[in-house]
Short mmCIF file of N, CA and C in Angstrom, two decimals:
data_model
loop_
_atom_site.label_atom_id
_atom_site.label_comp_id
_atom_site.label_asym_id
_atom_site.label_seq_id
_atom_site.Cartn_x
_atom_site.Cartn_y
_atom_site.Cartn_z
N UNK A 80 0.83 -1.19 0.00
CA UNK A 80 0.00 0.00 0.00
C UNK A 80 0.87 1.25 0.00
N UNK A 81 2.10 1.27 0.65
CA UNK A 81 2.79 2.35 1.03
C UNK A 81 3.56 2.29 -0.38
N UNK A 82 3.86 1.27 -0.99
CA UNK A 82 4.60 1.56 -2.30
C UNK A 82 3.48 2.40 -3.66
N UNK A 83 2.49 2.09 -3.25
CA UNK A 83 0.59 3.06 -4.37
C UNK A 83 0.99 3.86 -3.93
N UNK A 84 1.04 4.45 -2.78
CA UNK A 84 0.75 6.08 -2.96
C UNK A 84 2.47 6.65 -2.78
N UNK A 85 3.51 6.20 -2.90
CA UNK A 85 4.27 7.08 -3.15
C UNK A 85 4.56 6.99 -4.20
N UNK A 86 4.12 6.18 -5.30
CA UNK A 86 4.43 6.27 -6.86
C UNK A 86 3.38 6.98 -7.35
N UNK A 87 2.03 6.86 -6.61
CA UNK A 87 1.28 7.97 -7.19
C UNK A 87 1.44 9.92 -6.46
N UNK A 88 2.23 9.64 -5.21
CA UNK A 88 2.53 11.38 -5.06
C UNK A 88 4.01 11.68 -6.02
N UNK A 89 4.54 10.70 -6.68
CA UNK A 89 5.56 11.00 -7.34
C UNK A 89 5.33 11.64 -9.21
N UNK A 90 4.10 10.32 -9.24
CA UNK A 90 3.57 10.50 -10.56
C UNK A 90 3.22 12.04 -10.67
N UNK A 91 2.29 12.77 -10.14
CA UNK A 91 1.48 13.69 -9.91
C UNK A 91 2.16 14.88 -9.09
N UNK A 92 3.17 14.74 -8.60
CA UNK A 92 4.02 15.96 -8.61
C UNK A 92 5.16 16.00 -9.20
N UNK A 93 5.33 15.23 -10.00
CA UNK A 93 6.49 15.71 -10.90
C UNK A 93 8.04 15.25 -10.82
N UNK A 94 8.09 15.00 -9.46
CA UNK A 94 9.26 14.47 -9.11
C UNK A 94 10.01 12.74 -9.24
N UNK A 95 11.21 13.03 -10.41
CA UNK A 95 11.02 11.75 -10.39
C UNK A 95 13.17 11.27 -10.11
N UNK A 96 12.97 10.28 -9.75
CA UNK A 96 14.20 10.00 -8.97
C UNK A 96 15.52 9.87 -10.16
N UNK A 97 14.79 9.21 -10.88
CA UNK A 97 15.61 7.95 -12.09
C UNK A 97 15.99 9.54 -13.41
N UNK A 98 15.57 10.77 -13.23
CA UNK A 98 15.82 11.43 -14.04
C UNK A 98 16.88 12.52 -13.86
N UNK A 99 17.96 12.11 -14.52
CA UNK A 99 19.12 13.37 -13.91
C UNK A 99 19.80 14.14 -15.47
N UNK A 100 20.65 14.89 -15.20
CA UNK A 100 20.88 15.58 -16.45
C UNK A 100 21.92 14.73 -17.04
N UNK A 101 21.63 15.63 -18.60
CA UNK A 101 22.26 14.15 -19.76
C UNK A 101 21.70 13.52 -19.69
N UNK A 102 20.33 13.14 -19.06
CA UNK A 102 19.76 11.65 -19.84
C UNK A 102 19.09 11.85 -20.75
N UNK A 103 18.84 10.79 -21.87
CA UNK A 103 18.32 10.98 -22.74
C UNK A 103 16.80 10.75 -22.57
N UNK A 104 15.85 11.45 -23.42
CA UNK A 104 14.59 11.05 -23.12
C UNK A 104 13.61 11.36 -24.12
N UNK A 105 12.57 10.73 -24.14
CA UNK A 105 11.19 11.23 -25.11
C UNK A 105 10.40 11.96 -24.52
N UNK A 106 9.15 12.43 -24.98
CA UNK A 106 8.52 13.24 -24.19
C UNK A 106 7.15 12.63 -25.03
N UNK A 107 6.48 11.83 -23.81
CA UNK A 107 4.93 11.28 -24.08
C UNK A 107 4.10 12.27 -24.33
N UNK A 108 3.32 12.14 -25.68
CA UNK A 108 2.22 12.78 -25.71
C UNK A 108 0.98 12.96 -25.05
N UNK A 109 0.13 13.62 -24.28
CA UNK A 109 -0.59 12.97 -23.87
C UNK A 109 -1.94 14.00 -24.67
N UNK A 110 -1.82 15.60 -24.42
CA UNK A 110 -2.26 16.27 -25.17
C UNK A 110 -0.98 17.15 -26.11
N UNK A 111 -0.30 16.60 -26.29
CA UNK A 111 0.61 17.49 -27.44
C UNK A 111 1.55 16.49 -27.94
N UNK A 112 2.10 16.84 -28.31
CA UNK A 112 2.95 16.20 -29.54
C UNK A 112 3.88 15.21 -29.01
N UNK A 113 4.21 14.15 -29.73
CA UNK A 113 5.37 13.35 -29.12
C UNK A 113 6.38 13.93 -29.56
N UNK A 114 7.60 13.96 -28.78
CA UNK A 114 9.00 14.09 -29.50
C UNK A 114 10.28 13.16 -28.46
N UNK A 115 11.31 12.94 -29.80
CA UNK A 115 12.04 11.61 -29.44
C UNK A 115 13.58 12.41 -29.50
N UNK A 116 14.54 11.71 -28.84
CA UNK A 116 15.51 11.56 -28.34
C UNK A 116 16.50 12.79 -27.74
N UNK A 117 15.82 13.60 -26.87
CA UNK A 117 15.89 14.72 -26.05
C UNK A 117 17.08 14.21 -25.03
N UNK A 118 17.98 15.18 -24.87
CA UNK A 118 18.81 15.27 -23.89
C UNK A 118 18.54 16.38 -22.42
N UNK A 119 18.55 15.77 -21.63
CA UNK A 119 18.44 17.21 -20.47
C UNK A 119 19.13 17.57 -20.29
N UNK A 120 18.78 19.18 -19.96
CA UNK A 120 20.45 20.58 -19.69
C UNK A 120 20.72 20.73 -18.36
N UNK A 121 18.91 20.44 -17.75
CA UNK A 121 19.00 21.57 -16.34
C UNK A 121 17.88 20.92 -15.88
N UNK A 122 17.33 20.25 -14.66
CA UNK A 122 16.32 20.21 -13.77
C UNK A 122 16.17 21.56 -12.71
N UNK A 123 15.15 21.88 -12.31
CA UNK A 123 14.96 22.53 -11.78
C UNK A 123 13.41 22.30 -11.29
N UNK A 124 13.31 22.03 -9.98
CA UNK A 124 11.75 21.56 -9.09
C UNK A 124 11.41 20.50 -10.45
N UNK A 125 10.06 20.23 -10.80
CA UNK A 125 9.59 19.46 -11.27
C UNK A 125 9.29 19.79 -12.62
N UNK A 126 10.50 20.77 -13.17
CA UNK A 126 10.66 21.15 -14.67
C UNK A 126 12.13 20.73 -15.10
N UNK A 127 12.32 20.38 -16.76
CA UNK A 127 13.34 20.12 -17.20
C UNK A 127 13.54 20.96 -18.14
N UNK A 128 14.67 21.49 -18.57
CA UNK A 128 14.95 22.51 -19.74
C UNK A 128 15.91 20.87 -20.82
N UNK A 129 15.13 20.74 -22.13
CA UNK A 129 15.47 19.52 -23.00
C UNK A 129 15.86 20.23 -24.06
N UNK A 130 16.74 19.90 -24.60
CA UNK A 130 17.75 20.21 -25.75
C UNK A 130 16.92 18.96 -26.56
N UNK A 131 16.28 19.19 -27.98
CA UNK A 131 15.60 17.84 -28.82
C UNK A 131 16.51 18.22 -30.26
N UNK A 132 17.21 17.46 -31.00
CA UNK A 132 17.47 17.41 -32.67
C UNK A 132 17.15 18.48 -33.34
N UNK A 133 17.89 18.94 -33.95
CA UNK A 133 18.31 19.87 -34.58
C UNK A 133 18.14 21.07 -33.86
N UNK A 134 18.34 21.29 -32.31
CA UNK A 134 18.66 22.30 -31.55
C UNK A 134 18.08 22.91 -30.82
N UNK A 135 15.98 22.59 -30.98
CA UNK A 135 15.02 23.04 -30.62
C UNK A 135 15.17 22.63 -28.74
N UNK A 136 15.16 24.07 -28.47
CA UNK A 136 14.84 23.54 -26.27
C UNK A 136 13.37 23.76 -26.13
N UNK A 137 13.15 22.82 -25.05
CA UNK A 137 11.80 23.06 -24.36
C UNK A 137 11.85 22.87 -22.87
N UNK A 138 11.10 23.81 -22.55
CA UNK A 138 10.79 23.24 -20.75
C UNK A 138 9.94 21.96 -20.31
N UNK A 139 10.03 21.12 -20.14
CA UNK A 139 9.41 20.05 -19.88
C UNK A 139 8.79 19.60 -18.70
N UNK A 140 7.77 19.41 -18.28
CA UNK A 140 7.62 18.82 -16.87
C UNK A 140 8.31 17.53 -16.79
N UNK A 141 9.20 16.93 -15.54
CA UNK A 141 9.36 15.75 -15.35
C UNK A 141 8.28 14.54 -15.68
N UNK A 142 7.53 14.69 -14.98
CA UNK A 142 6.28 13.94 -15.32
C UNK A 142 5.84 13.09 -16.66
N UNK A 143 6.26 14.07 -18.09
CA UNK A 143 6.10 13.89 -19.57
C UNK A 143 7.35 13.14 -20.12
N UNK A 144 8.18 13.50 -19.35
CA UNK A 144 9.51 12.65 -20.19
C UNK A 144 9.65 11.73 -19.44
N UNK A 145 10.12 10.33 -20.97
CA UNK A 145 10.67 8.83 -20.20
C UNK A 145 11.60 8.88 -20.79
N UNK A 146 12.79 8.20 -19.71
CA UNK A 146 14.25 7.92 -19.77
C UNK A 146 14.07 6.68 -21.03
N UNK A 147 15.44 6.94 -21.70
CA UNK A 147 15.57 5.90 -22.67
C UNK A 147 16.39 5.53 -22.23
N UNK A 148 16.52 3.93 -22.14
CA UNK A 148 17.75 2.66 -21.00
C UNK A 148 19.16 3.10 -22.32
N UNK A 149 20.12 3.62 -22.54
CA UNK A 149 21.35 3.28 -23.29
C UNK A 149 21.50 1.55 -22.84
N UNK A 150 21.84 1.61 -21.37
CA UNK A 150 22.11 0.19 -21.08
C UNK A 150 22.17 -1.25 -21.92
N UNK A 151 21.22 -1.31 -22.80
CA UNK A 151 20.68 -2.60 -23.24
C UNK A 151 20.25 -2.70 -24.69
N UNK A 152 21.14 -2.81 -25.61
CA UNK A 152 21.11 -2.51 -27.06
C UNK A 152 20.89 -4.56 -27.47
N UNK A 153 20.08 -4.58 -28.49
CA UNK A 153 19.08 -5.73 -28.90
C UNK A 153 19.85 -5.91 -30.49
N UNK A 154 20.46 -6.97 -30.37
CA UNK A 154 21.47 -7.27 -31.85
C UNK A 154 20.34 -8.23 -32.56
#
């Protein structure tokens, strides 16, 4: 029970552990646009400033972006 609600006060405020700068990430659509393979510059509270391909930045909520694993490449 105690593991529900701290993944849901995490979900819903923004804060998320596994996200630090330089990681790479997408940004889920949910009402706006998807976009793919974003690097982060800067966290700051439960916003990210993302550097995306061909140079475009955006502020991002934590919340919208998922980490992409480098870790584990599929031959």
């Amino acid at each position: 029970m105690l593991m529900l609600i701290s993944s849901l006060i995490e979900r819903f405020s923004g804060q998320s552990c596994n996200l630090s700068v330089n990681a790479r990430v997408n940004r889920a659509g949910d009402f706006s646009a998807e976009k793919y393979d974003g690097r982060i510059l800067k966290i700051e509270g439960n916003q990210a400033r993302v550097c995306w391909p061909a140079g475009e930045k955006t502020v991002e909520y934590l919340r919208d972006l998922v980490q992409i694993d480098e870790g584990s490449v599929l031959h």
